[in-house]
Every structure is written in structure tokens, then in C-alpha cells.
Tab-separated table of C-alpha atoms and ligand atoms in Angstrom:
chain	number	residue	atom	x	y	z
O	30	MET	CA	-24.916	3.569	-34.518
O	31	SER	CA	-21.545	2.325	-33.319
O	32	GLU	CA	-21.038	2.084	-29.589
O	33	GLY	CA	-19.108	5.255	-28.800
O	34	ILE	CA	-17.064	5.162	-25.620
O	35	SER	CA	-18.812	8.287	-24.374
O	36	GLN	CA	-22.187	6.485	-24.344
O	37	PRO	CA	-23.248	5.365	-20.861
O	38	ASP	CA	-22.978	1.581	-20.551
O	39	GLN	CA	-26.217	-0.265	-21.091
O	40	PRO	CA	-27.008	-3.902	-20.547
O	41	VAL	CA	-27.014	-5.243	-24.135
O	42	GLU	CA	-27.373	-8.720	-25.578
O	43	ARG	CA	-24.381	-9.886	-27.572
O	44	GLU	CA	-24.772	-12.086	-30.592
O	45	GLY	CA	-22.596	-15.123	-31.330
O	46	ASP	CA	-21.734	-18.443	-29.731
O	47	GLY	CA	-19.036	-17.580	-27.270
O	48	GLN	CA	-19.449	-16.501	-23.696
O	49	ASP	CA	-19.155	-12.701	-23.453
O	50	LEU	CA	-16.490	-12.198	-20.814
O	51	PHE	CA	-18.195	-8.916	-19.898
O	52	SER	CA	-21.460	-10.595	-18.828
O	53	LYS	CA	-20.238	-10.824	-15.226
O	54	PHE	CA	-20.483	-7.028	-15.062
O	55	ASP	CA	-24.160	-6.912	-16.099
O	56	PRO	CA	-25.596	-6.335	-12.596
O	57	LEU	CA	-23.236	-3.376	-12.092
O	58	ILE	CA	-23.959	-1.999	-15.572
O	59	GLN	CA	-27.698	-2.273	-14.861
O	60	GLN	CA	-27.398	-0.538	-11.481
O	61	ARG	CA	-25.365	2.318	-12.984
O	62	HIS	CA	-27.765	2.645	-15.878
O	63	ASP	CA	-30.790	2.831	-13.534
O	64	LEU	CA	-29.097	5.454	-11.380
O	65	LEU	CA	-28.114	7.667	-14.325
O	66	SER	CA	-31.415	7.312	-16.170
O	67	ALA	CA	-33.092	8.829	-13.088
O	68	GLY	CA	-31.269	12.017	-14.140
O	69	LEU	CA	-28.507	12.020	-11.503
O	70	THR	CA	-25.002	13.291	-12.265
O	71	ASP	CA	-22.514	10.395	-12.437
O	72	PRO	CA	-20.678	10.614	-9.102
O	73	PHE	CA	-17.733	8.677	-10.538
O	74	SER	CA	-17.023	10.899	-13.554
O	75	LEU	CA	-16.537	14.330	-12.050
O	76	VAL	CA	-13.955	16.502	-13.800
O	77	MET	CA	-11.886	19.140	-12.001
O	78	GLU	CA	-11.760	21.777	-14.723
O	79	LYS	CA	-9.305	23.938	-12.819
O	80	VAL	CA	-7.684	23.418	-9.431
O	81	LEU	CA	-7.360	26.665	-7.502
O	82	SER	CA	-5.788	25.475	-4.239
O	83	PRO	CA	-5.665	22.343	-2.042
O	84	THR	CA	-9.252	23.086	-0.974
O	85	ARG	CA	-10.945	24.620	-4.046
O	86	ALA	CA	-11.503	23.671	-7.687
O	87	ILE	CA	-13.789	24.580	-10.563
O	88	CYS	CA	-16.215	21.695	-11.196
O	89	ASN	CA	-19.043	22.054	-13.747
O	90	GLY	CA	-18.027	25.706	-14.096
O	91	ARG	CA	-18.527	26.408	-10.400
O	92	ASP	CA	-16.143	27.241	-7.556
O	93	THR	CA	-16.312	24.148	-5.351
O	94	ILE	CA	-14.935	23.402	-1.881
O	95	LEU	CA	-12.997	20.139	-1.922
O	96	LEU	CA	-13.857	17.877	1.012
O	97	GLY	CA	-13.131	14.582	-0.697
O	98	THR	CA	-9.421	14.533	-1.468
O	99	TYR	CA	-6.572	12.879	0.450
O	100	ASN	CA	-4.704	16.173	0.493
O	101	TYR	CA	-4.688	16.098	4.306
O	102	MET	CA	-1.741	18.440	4.813
O	103	GLY	CA	-2.458	20.659	1.805
O	104	MET	CA	1.016	20.226	0.315
O	105	THR	CA	-0.004	20.229	-3.385
O	106	PHE	CA	0.424	23.992	-3.780
O	107	ASP	CA	3.239	24.520	-1.287
O	108	PRO	CA	5.637	26.978	-3.013
O	109	ASP	CA	8.787	25.040	-2.002
O	110	VAL	CA	7.288	21.779	-3.260
O	111	ILE	CA	6.323	23.327	-6.606
O	112	GLU	CA	9.727	24.940	-7.012
O	113	ALA	CA	11.528	21.635	-6.319
O	114	GLY	CA	9.396	19.931	-8.970
O	115	LYS	CA	10.048	22.627	-11.582
O	116	ASP	CA	13.762	22.576	-10.868
O	117	ALA	CA	13.934	18.772	-11.274
O	118	LEU	CA	11.955	18.998	-14.509
O	119	ASP	CA	14.441	21.533	-15.863
O	120	ASN	CA	17.549	19.662	-14.740
O	121	PHE	CA	16.615	15.978	-14.993
O	122	GLY	CA	13.892	15.906	-17.650
O	123	SER	CA	10.333	14.629	-17.619
O	124	GLY	CA	10.893	10.943	-16.902
O	125	THR	CA	13.466	8.244	-16.164
O	126	THR	CA	12.296	5.764	-18.846
O	127	GLY	CA	13.532	2.864	-16.791
O	128	SER	CA	13.376	0.614	-13.751
O	129	ARG	CA	14.981	1.510	-10.427
O	130	VAL	CA	17.404	-1.394	-10.872
O	131	LEU	CA	18.569	-0.306	-14.325
O	132	ASN	CA	18.705	3.314	-15.493
O	133	GLY	CA	15.837	4.623	-13.310
O	134	THR	CA	17.597	5.545	-10.060
O	135	TYR	CA	18.470	9.255	-10.123
O	136	GLN	CA	19.953	11.382	-7.387
O	137	GLY	CA	16.366	12.465	-6.571
O	138	HIS	CA	15.236	8.908	-5.778
O	139	LYS	CA	18.105	8.517	-3.320
O	140	GLU	CA	17.297	11.906	-1.744
O	141	CYS	CA	13.664	10.913	-1.424
O	142	GLU	CA	14.658	7.684	0.351
O	143	ASP	CA	16.993	9.696	2.612
O	144	ALA	CA	14.088	12.000	3.515
O	145	LEU	CA	11.911	8.982	4.373
O	146	ARG	CA	14.616	7.383	6.536
O	147	GLU	CA	14.964	10.637	8.406
O	148	PHE	CA	11.209	11.195	8.682
O	149	TYR	CA	10.654	7.750	10.235
O	150	GLY	CA	14.027	7.378	11.980
O	151	MET	CA	14.454	3.977	10.327
O	152	ASP	CA	17.388	2.255	8.611
O	153	HIS	CA	15.929	1.452	5.193
O	154	ALA	CA	13.521	3.110	2.775
O	155	MET	CA	12.408	1.868	-0.625
O	156	VAL	CA	10.374	4.054	-2.975
O	157	PHE	CA	7.814	2.457	-5.310
O	158	SER	CA	5.842	4.029	-8.148
O	159	THR	CA	2.579	3.940	-6.114
O	160	GLY	CA	1.389	2.914	-2.653
O	161	TYR	CA	-0.620	0.178	-4.329
O	162	GLN	CA	2.600	-1.267	-5.716
O	163	ALA	CA	4.361	-0.931	-2.354
O	164	ASN	CA	1.765	-3.177	-0.684
O	165	LEU	CA	1.561	-5.475	-3.672
O	166	GLY	CA	5.350	-5.819	-3.834
O	167	ILE	CA	6.297	-6.106	-0.172
O	168	ILE	CA	3.485	-8.461	0.860
O	169	SER	CA	3.794	-10.761	-2.158
O	170	THR	CA	7.572	-10.958	-1.810
O	171	ILE	CA	7.836	-11.647	1.914
O	172	ALA	CA	4.765	-13.906	2.270
O	173	GLY	CA	4.770	-16.745	-0.250
O	174	LYS	CA	3.215	-20.172	-0.654
O	175	GLY	CA	2.837	-21.894	2.726
O	176	ASP	CA	3.067	-18.612	4.686
O	177	TYR	CA	0.094	-17.052	6.471
O	178	VAL	CA	-1.069	-13.449	6.240
O	179	VAL	CA	-3.388	-12.495	9.105
O	180	LEU	CA	-5.227	-9.319	8.146
O	181	ASP	CA	-8.146	-7.112	9.109
O	182	ILE	CA	-11.116	-7.980	6.898
O	183	ASP	CA	-11.495	-4.300	5.902
O	184	SER	CA	-7.958	-4.107	4.523
O	185	HIS	CA	-7.271	-2.090	1.377
O	186	ALA	CA	-7.469	-3.854	-1.998
O	187	SER	CA	-3.694	-3.527	-2.491
O	188	ILE	CA	-3.146	-5.641	0.649
O	189	TYR	CA	-5.472	-8.389	-0.582
O	190	ASP	CA	-3.889	-8.258	-4.026
O	191	GLY	CA	-0.421	-8.579	-2.475
O	192	CYS	CA	-1.550	-11.726	-0.608
O	193	ALA	CA	-3.052	-13.183	-3.790
O	194	MET	CA	0.051	-12.435	-5.847
O	195	GLY	CA	2.328	-14.080	-3.287
O	196	ASN	CA	0.013	-17.087	-3.002
O	197	ALA	CA	0.029	-16.920	0.794
O	198	GLU	CA	-2.815	-18.266	2.944
O	199	ILE	CA	-5.122	-15.322	3.716
O	200	VAL	CA	-6.538	-15.355	7.262
O	201	PRO	CA	-8.920	-12.397	7.719
O	202	PHE	CA	-10.316	-11.357	11.089
O	203	LYS	CA	-13.224	-9.092	12.097
O	204	HIS	CA	-12.426	-5.393	11.751
O	205	ASN	CA	-10.340	-4.028	14.633
O	206	ASP	CA	-11.202	-7.084	16.789
O	207	ILE	CA	-8.182	-7.911	18.963
O	208	GLU	CA	-9.556	-11.242	20.222
O	209	ALA	CA	-10.492	-12.402	16.720
O	210	MET	CA	-6.966	-11.625	15.550
O	211	GLU	CA	-5.423	-13.590	18.402
O	212	LYS	CA	-7.728	-16.569	17.762
O	213	ARG	CA	-6.594	-16.708	14.124
O	214	LEU	CA	-2.928	-16.470	15.132
O	215	LYS	CA	-3.339	-19.372	17.586
O	216	ARG	CA	-4.708	-21.619	14.844
O	217	ILE	CA	-1.745	-21.222	12.485
O	218	PRO	CA	0.439	-24.354	12.354
O	219	GLU	CA	3.589	-24.304	14.452
O	220	GLY	CA	6.651	-23.133	12.541
O	221	ALA	CA	4.745	-21.526	9.641
O	222	GLY	CA	5.744	-18.049	8.413
O	223	LYS	CA	3.321	-15.408	9.762
O	224	LEU	CA	2.747	-11.832	8.729
O	225	VAL	CA	0.163	-9.631	10.434
O	226	VAL	CA	-1.011	-6.739	8.230
O	227	LEU	CA	-2.787	-3.769	9.815
O	228	GLU	CA	-3.679	-0.227	8.831
O	229	GLY	CA	-3.238	2.803	11.076
O	230	VAL	CA	-6.419	4.553	9.884
O	231	TYR	CA	-9.076	2.649	7.930
O	232	SER	CA	-10.084	4.909	5.098
O	233	MET	CA	-13.771	4.101	4.752
O	234	LEU	CA	-14.955	4.975	8.270
O	235	GLY	CA	-11.882	6.947	9.332
O	236	ASP	CA	-11.378	4.801	12.439
O	237	VAL	CA	-8.025	4.020	14.017
O	238	ALA	CA	-6.712	0.515	14.817
O	239	PRO	CA	-5.835	-0.453	18.415
O	240	LEU	CA	-2.268	-0.933	17.241
O	241	ALA	CA	-0.477	-1.089	20.607
O	242	GLU	CA	-2.396	-4.184	21.716
O	243	MET	CA	-2.549	-5.803	18.287
O	244	VAL	CA	1.157	-5.448	17.597
O	245	ARG	CA	2.029	-6.762	21.074
O	246	ILE	CA	-0.108	-9.864	20.478
O	247	ALA	CA	1.214	-10.385	16.943
O	248	LYS	CA	4.792	-10.262	18.228
O	249	SER	CA	4.025	-12.643	21.114
O	250	HIS	CA	2.913	-15.181	18.483
O	251	GLY	CA	6.130	-14.798	16.507
O	252	ALA	CA	4.562	-12.911	13.593
O	253	MET	CA	6.194	-10.154	11.594
O	254	VAL	CA	4.115	-6.962	11.441
O	255	LEU	CA	3.384	-4.637	8.533
O	256	VAL	CA	1.396	-1.451	9.103
O	257	ASP	CA	-0.063	0.594	6.249
O	258	GLU	CA	-0.019	4.228	7.381
O	259	ALA	CA	-1.415	5.670	4.121
O	260	HIS	CA	-4.078	7.794	5.865
O	261	SER	CA	-2.137	8.730	8.989
O	262	MET	CA	1.283	9.782	7.693
O	263	GLY	CA	1.880	13.501	8.090
O	264	PHE	CA	-1.038	14.004	10.465
O	265	ILE	CA	-1.196	11.489	13.336
O	266	GLY	CA	1.595	11.217	15.922
O	267	GLU	CA	3.765	13.958	17.348
O	268	ASN	CA	6.010	14.032	14.278
O	269	GLY	CA	3.351	12.882	11.834
O	270	ARG	CA	4.802	9.375	11.548
O	271	GLY	CA	1.375	7.838	11.988
O	272	VAL	CA	-0.653	5.722	14.381
O	273	CYS	CA	2.416	3.568	15.206
O	274	GLU	CA	4.113	6.684	16.553
O	275	ALA	CA	1.032	7.772	18.504
O	276	ALA	CA	0.790	4.234	19.977
O	277	GLY	CA	4.514	4.183	20.833
O	278	ILE	CA	5.248	1.026	18.824
O	279	MET	CA	7.442	2.273	15.953
O	280	ASP	CA	10.290	-0.021	17.018
O	281	GLN	CA	8.070	-3.110	16.965
O	282	CYS	CA	6.878	-2.698	13.371
O	283	ASP	CA	8.867	-4.677	10.846
O	284	PHE	CA	7.515	-2.732	7.874
O	285	ILE	CA	5.666	0.547	7.496
O	286	ILE	CA	4.009	1.137	4.150
O	287	GLY	CA	2.924	4.546	2.956
O	288	THR	CA	2.043	6.635	-0.031
O	289	PHE	CA	2.939	10.022	-1.488
O	290	SER	CA	-0.605	10.387	-2.874
O	291	LYS	CA	-2.149	11.668	0.356
O	292	SER	CA	-0.414	13.948	2.909
O	293	VAL	CA	2.743	14.187	0.778
O	294	GLY	CA	0.641	15.595	-2.066
O	295	THR	CA	2.094	13.878	-5.143
O	296	VAL	CA	2.237	10.227	-6.265
O	297	GLY	CA	4.354	7.255	-5.222
O	298	GLY	CA	4.634	4.676	-2.472
O	299	PHE	CA	7.219	3.425	-0.015
O	300	CYS	CA	8.217	0.917	2.607
O	301	VAL	CA	10.496	1.706	5.559
O	302	SER	CA	12.050	-0.962	7.748
O	303	ASN	CA	14.832	-1.722	10.227
O	304	HIS	CA	15.197	-5.310	9.030
O	305	PRO	CA	18.923	-5.969	8.488
O	306	LYS	CA	18.290	-7.862	5.237
O	307	PHE	CA	15.781	-5.344	3.831
O	308	GLU	CA	17.935	-4.125	0.919
O	309	ILE	CA	17.627	-7.509	-0.841
O	310	MET	CA	14.033	-6.480	-1.609
O	311	ARG	CA	15.354	-4.237	-4.370
O	312	LEU	CA	16.349	-7.334	-6.344
O	313	VAL	CA	13.497	-9.729	-5.589
O	314	CYS	CA	10.386	-7.541	-5.426
O	315	ARG	CA	8.720	-7.698	-8.844
O	316	PRO	CA	6.506	-4.554	-8.588
O	317	TYR	CA	9.723	-2.648	-7.800
O	318	VAL	CA	11.901	-4.225	-10.490
O	319	PHE	CA	9.519	-4.577	-13.418
O	320	THR	CA	8.134	-1.065	-13.719
O	321	ALA	CA	9.496	2.377	-14.488
O	322	SER	CA	10.630	4.552	-11.603
O	323	LEU	CA	8.933	7.802	-10.645
O	324	PRO	CA	9.739	10.926	-12.714
O	325	PRO	CA	12.430	13.203	-11.223
O	326	SER	CA	9.916	16.012	-10.632
O	327	VAL	CA	7.749	13.657	-8.562
O	328	VAL	CA	10.531	12.432	-6.267
O	329	ALA	CA	11.776	16.020	-5.871
O	330	THR	CA	8.309	17.238	-4.794
O	331	ALA	CA	7.927	14.209	-2.497
O	332	ALA	CA	11.300	14.712	-0.782
O	333	THR	CA	10.635	18.435	-0.240
O	334	SER	CA	7.153	17.758	1.083
O	335	ILE	CA	8.308	14.981	3.460
O	336	ARG	CA	10.991	17.241	4.912
O	337	LYS	CA	8.451	20.034	5.440
O	338	LEU	CA	6.006	17.603	7.076
O	339	MET	CA	8.606	16.950	9.787
O	340	HIS	CA	7.939	20.515	10.957
O	341	GLY	CA	4.187	20.509	10.387
O	342	GLY	CA	3.102	20.655	14.039
O	343	ASN	CA	0.919	23.750	13.599
O	344	LYS	CA	-0.800	22.322	10.550
O	345	ARG	CA	-1.457	19.066	12.389
O	346	ALA	CA	-3.061	20.968	15.265
O	347	HIS	CA	-5.298	22.944	12.875
O	348	LEU	CA	-6.326	19.775	11.042
O	349	TRP	CA	-7.397	18.216	14.359
O	350	GLU	CA	-9.491	21.331	15.057
O	351	ASN	CA	-11.136	20.994	11.637
O	352	SER	CA	-11.847	17.311	12.133
O	353	LYS	CA	-13.401	17.879	15.571
O	354	ARG	CA	-15.517	20.797	14.351
O	355	LEU	CA	-16.880	18.983	11.289
O	356	HIS	CA	-17.551	15.763	13.196
O	357	GLY	CA	-19.325	17.577	16.040
O	358	GLY	CA	-21.294	19.814	13.656
O	359	LEU	CA	-22.537	16.941	11.481
O	360	LYS	CA	-23.511	14.935	14.545
O	361	ASP	CA	-25.457	17.919	15.936
O	362	LEU	CA	-27.294	18.230	12.598
O	363	GLY	CA	-28.500	14.643	13.011
O	364	PHE	CA	-26.284	12.806	10.508
O	365	LYS	CA	-25.170	9.270	11.312
O	366	LEU	CA	-21.375	9.088	11.325
O	367	GLY	CA	-18.867	6.246	10.940
O	368	THR	CA	-17.234	6.886	14.337
O	369	GLU	CA	-18.608	8.172	17.651
O	370	GLU	CA	-15.653	10.530	18.059
O	371	PRO	CA	-13.345	12.047	15.440
O	372	GLN	CA	-10.326	9.733	15.102
O	373	SER	CA	-8.610	10.978	11.942
O	374	ALA	CA	-8.996	13.497	9.100
O	375	ILE	CA	-11.778	11.337	7.601
O	376	VAL	CA	-15.387	11.846	8.691
O	377	ALA	CA	-17.719	9.296	7.083
O	378	VAL	CA	-21.429	10.131	6.830
O	379	ILE	CA	-23.574	6.986	6.582
O	380	MET	CA	-26.329	7.170	3.947
O	381	PRO	CA	-29.547	5.106	4.119
O	382	ASP	CA	-28.929	3.581	0.641
O	383	LEU	CA	-27.135	4.167	-2.665
O	384	GLU	CA	-30.015	6.132	-4.233
O	385	GLN	CA	-30.276	8.618	-1.359
O	386	GLY	CA	-26.493	8.703	-1.076
O	387	ALA	CA	-26.170	9.649	-4.769
O	388	ALA	CA	-28.951	12.247	-4.412
O	389	MET	CA	-27.243	13.777	-1.371
O	390	TRP	CA	-23.885	13.752	-3.179
O	391	GLU	CA	-25.447	15.658	-6.074
O	392	ALA	CA	-27.256	18.115	-3.793
O	393	LEU	CA	-23.940	18.895	-2.090
O	394	LEU	CA	-22.244	19.403	-5.454
O	395	HIS	CA	-24.985	21.902	-6.381
O	396	GLU	CA	-24.261	23.684	-3.109
O	397	GLY	CA	-20.591	23.876	-4.202
O	398	LEU	CA	-19.142	21.033	-2.119
O	399	TYR	CA	-17.338	17.926	-3.331
O	400	VAL	CA	-17.218	14.828	-1.098
O	401	ASN	CA	-16.490	11.183	-1.984
O	402	LEU	CA	-19.391	8.849	-2.600
O	403	ALA	CA	-18.239	5.402	-1.485
O	404	ARG	CA	-20.214	2.228	-1.948
O	405	PRO	CA	-19.722	-1.554	-1.911
O	406	PRO	CA	-17.408	-3.351	-2.568
O	407	ALA	CA	-15.088	-0.563	-1.353
O	408	THR	CA	-17.137	-0.059	1.828
O	409	PRO	CA	-17.619	-2.423	4.791
O	410	ALA	CA	-21.037	-4.012	5.560
O	411	ASN	CA	-22.582	-2.897	2.244
O	412	MET	CA	-22.677	0.711	3.413
O	413	THR	CA	-23.098	3.771	1.201
O	414	LEU	CA	-20.977	6.576	2.591
O	415	LEU	CA	-20.325	10.223	1.921
O	416	ARG	CA	-16.717	10.423	2.939
O	417	CYS	CA	-15.428	13.799	3.985
O	418	SER	CA	-11.694	14.213	4.259
O	419	LEU	CA	-10.403	17.388	5.777
O	420	CYS	CA	-7.347	19.373	4.849
O	421	ALA	CA	-5.064	21.450	7.074
O	422	GLU	CA	-5.702	24.279	4.593
O	423	HIS	CA	-9.489	24.366	5.208
O	424	SER	CA	-10.116	27.519	7.188
O	425	GLU	CA	-12.383	27.610	10.233
O	426	GLU	CA	-14.793	29.707	8.167
O	427	GLU	CA	-14.817	27.110	5.375
O	428	VAL	CA	-15.756	24.358	7.827
O	429	GLY	CA	-18.686	26.530	8.929
O	430	THR	CA	-19.733	26.992	5.289
O	431	ILE	CA	-19.484	23.213	4.744
O	432	LEU	CA	-21.820	22.539	7.696
O	433	GLY	CA	-24.373	24.968	6.241
O	434	MET	CA	-24.202	23.124	2.912
O	435	PHE	CA	-24.763	19.767	4.623
O	436	GLU	CA	-27.745	21.158	6.502
O	437	ARG	CA	-29.465	22.487	3.369
O	438	ALA	CA	-28.696	19.411	1.237
O	439	GLY	CA	-29.669	16.980	4.008
O	440	LYS	CA	-33.037	18.682	4.475
O	441	ALA	CA	-33.678	18.884	0.710
O	442	VAL	CA	-33.001	15.156	0.254
O	443	GLY	CA	-34.866	14.235	3.464
O	444	ILE	CA	-31.952	12.585	5.248
O	445	ILE	CA	-32.125	14.852	8.309
F	27	PMP	N1	-3.156	1.725	1.186
F	27	PMP	C1	-4.284	2.326	1.571
F	27	PMP	C2	-4.828	2.060	2.934
F	27	PMP	C3	-4.942	3.192	0.691
F	27	PMP	O1	-6.091	3.782	1.068
F	27	PMP	C4	-4.401	3.434	-0.590
F	27	PMP	C5	-5.045	4.368	-1.600
F	27	PMP	N2	-6.247	4.870	-1.338
F	27	PMP	C6	-3.230	2.780	-0.939
F	27	PMP	C7	-2.624	1.941	-0.029
F	27	PMP	C8	-2.621	2.965	-2.306
F	27	PMP	O2	-2.011	4.187	-2.429
F	27	PMP	P1	-1.654	4.833	-3.837
F	27	PMP	O3	-2.699	5.829	-4.154
F	27	PMP	O4	-0.315	5.465	-3.628
F	27	PMP	O5	-1.573	3.715	-4.830
């Protein structure tokens, strides 16, 4: 039988002389094979057969509550957002077929950048095709060979990849540890270029960085500062600008990176900055230049969503209520959580190991609840997590239903 792509991977011997370049994946293939042969549903192959709203979808033929999306502000089905997308599709077509620096800048891309400048109150905004590319592009372009990037060890993969692409010296420090960060900064040779990269909310445990203190220290050592606000935009801060806004340090950040794939509810990435020379990035940043720009419908939905998020105070308040209720309820049930107090829209439930984590994930799915199963290398300290991310569109009643599902599944699997 030929190896069909729908067959689950199995550790197989390969004949011939050469080194099979896939052999480095054997431990992972074996682990996945063992997990699936125990009869568990593959947690990484779930299909949303129909999406009913920001908080509900049909999965395996069943109406399922979504508690594992990054749709924090529930903008994906906003009628104004949908209408803007349809209108752009009708008037500008399905795609730009070109780079931003050639034929791929439409009126909609400029309007999207205008919306971002207004949202953040900053001078410059540059839209990328994804948030991954925004980090990759900005970090690799500003920090090159001989420069130092001081970053939290739990930083997102796109941050590490940006450092590797730029060939900068990577100096990681212990997660959210102010003293460790300062120690690393002190050791950097005099006169070297320094960039400190931080995140507002860390997505695995849902914890917030002590940005006020960290940014103050970074600046006192002459470093430039980049903050990735992927998981805080739209929700944290009085105007939803993120943890920098809540910490009162917007004016001290050289670069804020964000994404449209979370609170904004579509796809794309961006960087905003007040640096007077920022516009040169459009010519020198390879992940901006050498890829096609976002389709007109995407930038139209993003711009509409960003403008609506400026007035999302009520939604932000409701999302905080949801986060507090879920966090408190799970804690009362006896689950071990990633943070002592709710700090963001992410509530991470720590599982004893991958096997029990996968079993709990499946039990929840049978209850009609989807959460994210996260495991190493994406997670810190080898943890297996069930990551719950709340949406401003989850009703109070839904959060109550979710807690009931966790209670039944947790007891069935023997975790509580
Ligand atoms: N930064 C962080 C902190 C993220 O969590 C993510 C995506 N999960 C990204 C950047 C990349 O965003 P995008 O999905 O737009 O590529």
C-alpha cells in the first residue's frame, strides 16, 4: 500500500544509503502514534465544520462552545466588519497579486494604516501580511550582526525567528524577571546596539509583563524597546491599546507589534512607531517587501474592526467579568491555574502530563467545549496546558455552562 497522506504518521525504517532528513522527527512521530493508538481524538486536527458565531461552531457534528480561539473581542461576525469586507471584495477584487512596494498598496491598506495610527496615537504604522512576519521583519531589520536582542525566554517563536534571521546576538532572561533582564543589559559591551523585546501578555499562561519597570530599566541602559501586544490589543488598557497603555508607558516604546488575527478578528500584522526614520522600513524590511500584500477585503475588515475597537469599552468590561468568573470558578473546582489572579483573557489550566491533558481535552470536546491543548515546545517548563481564551461575546450563562463542563470532565478523567 502506498503511504497516503491521510494515514497517521508511523515510525518507519527507510531503505537506502542516505540519511533520511525526517529521522530527527522520529521521537515526535512515535509520541503522536502512541497517543492516537490509545484511541484518543487527535487534538491537533480538529475541523470546524460550520462556524455559527464568535463563540460557537459545529465540530464532529455537534454544537460546540469555543473557548480556545483568539477572538477576544468577538469581531469576526460584527455586521459592519462583514459588510466592509464584502464591499471591498466587490469593488477591489479578491487579491492584490503583488508586494506593498509594487502594485500591492491599495487605498484600503492606507486606510488600515490610518486606523492604526489613530488607534495608537502614533506617527507611523506599517501593515504586514501576518503578525509573525511583523516580528520577523522588524526585529531582523533593526537588529543585525553585532547587535544584541535582550528578550524574555518565553518569547513567541516569531521573535526568536526574527533574531535568528537578523543574525543578532540573542540574550534571553528568565520569564518576567526584572533583575535578570537588568543583569543581561549590564553585560552588553559598551556602544553595542541593544533592543529589548517584551510581550504585554504571554500567551501560554496568560500572565502580564511588569512593563513599567522593565521599560524604564531598558531605557536607562540605552536600549530601544519593542513590545508585542498581540494578546492585549483591543482588551487591555482604557482604550484597548494594550499593556503599554495600562502601564502608562506608550511614549517610551519605540515599536509596538500587533496582529489582526486576535482581537481584530481577521488576519495580518503591524508595527506602529514614533521613530522619525521609521518609513525607511518599507524599503529595507524583507518580510514586508518580498511577499504579497493582504487582500482588499482583509484590510477593509481590519480597518473597520480597529475603528470599532476604539469604542469597545463595554465589551472590554464584560470580557474582564468573564475572565474573573472563569478563573475564580476553575480555581474553586480545584484546577491548578497558570496565574494566581486573572490577568488577561487567557486562563491556562495546568495538566499533570500530556496523556491526562489529551484525555481531558477530549472529555471536554465530548461535553461540547473546545479549548486549546498546548504542550512543549510551545509551553514553558515542559508544561501541558488546557488554554482557555475568553471572548467578549461569551454570555454570563455560557461561562456557567463551561464551568459545569469542566467539573464533569475533570471528575471523569480524575484530575479533580
Ligand atoms: N506574537 C505573539 C505573541 C503571538 O502569540 C502570535 C500568534 N499566536 C504572533 C505574534 C503571530 O501572529 P499572527 O497570527 O498574526 O502571525
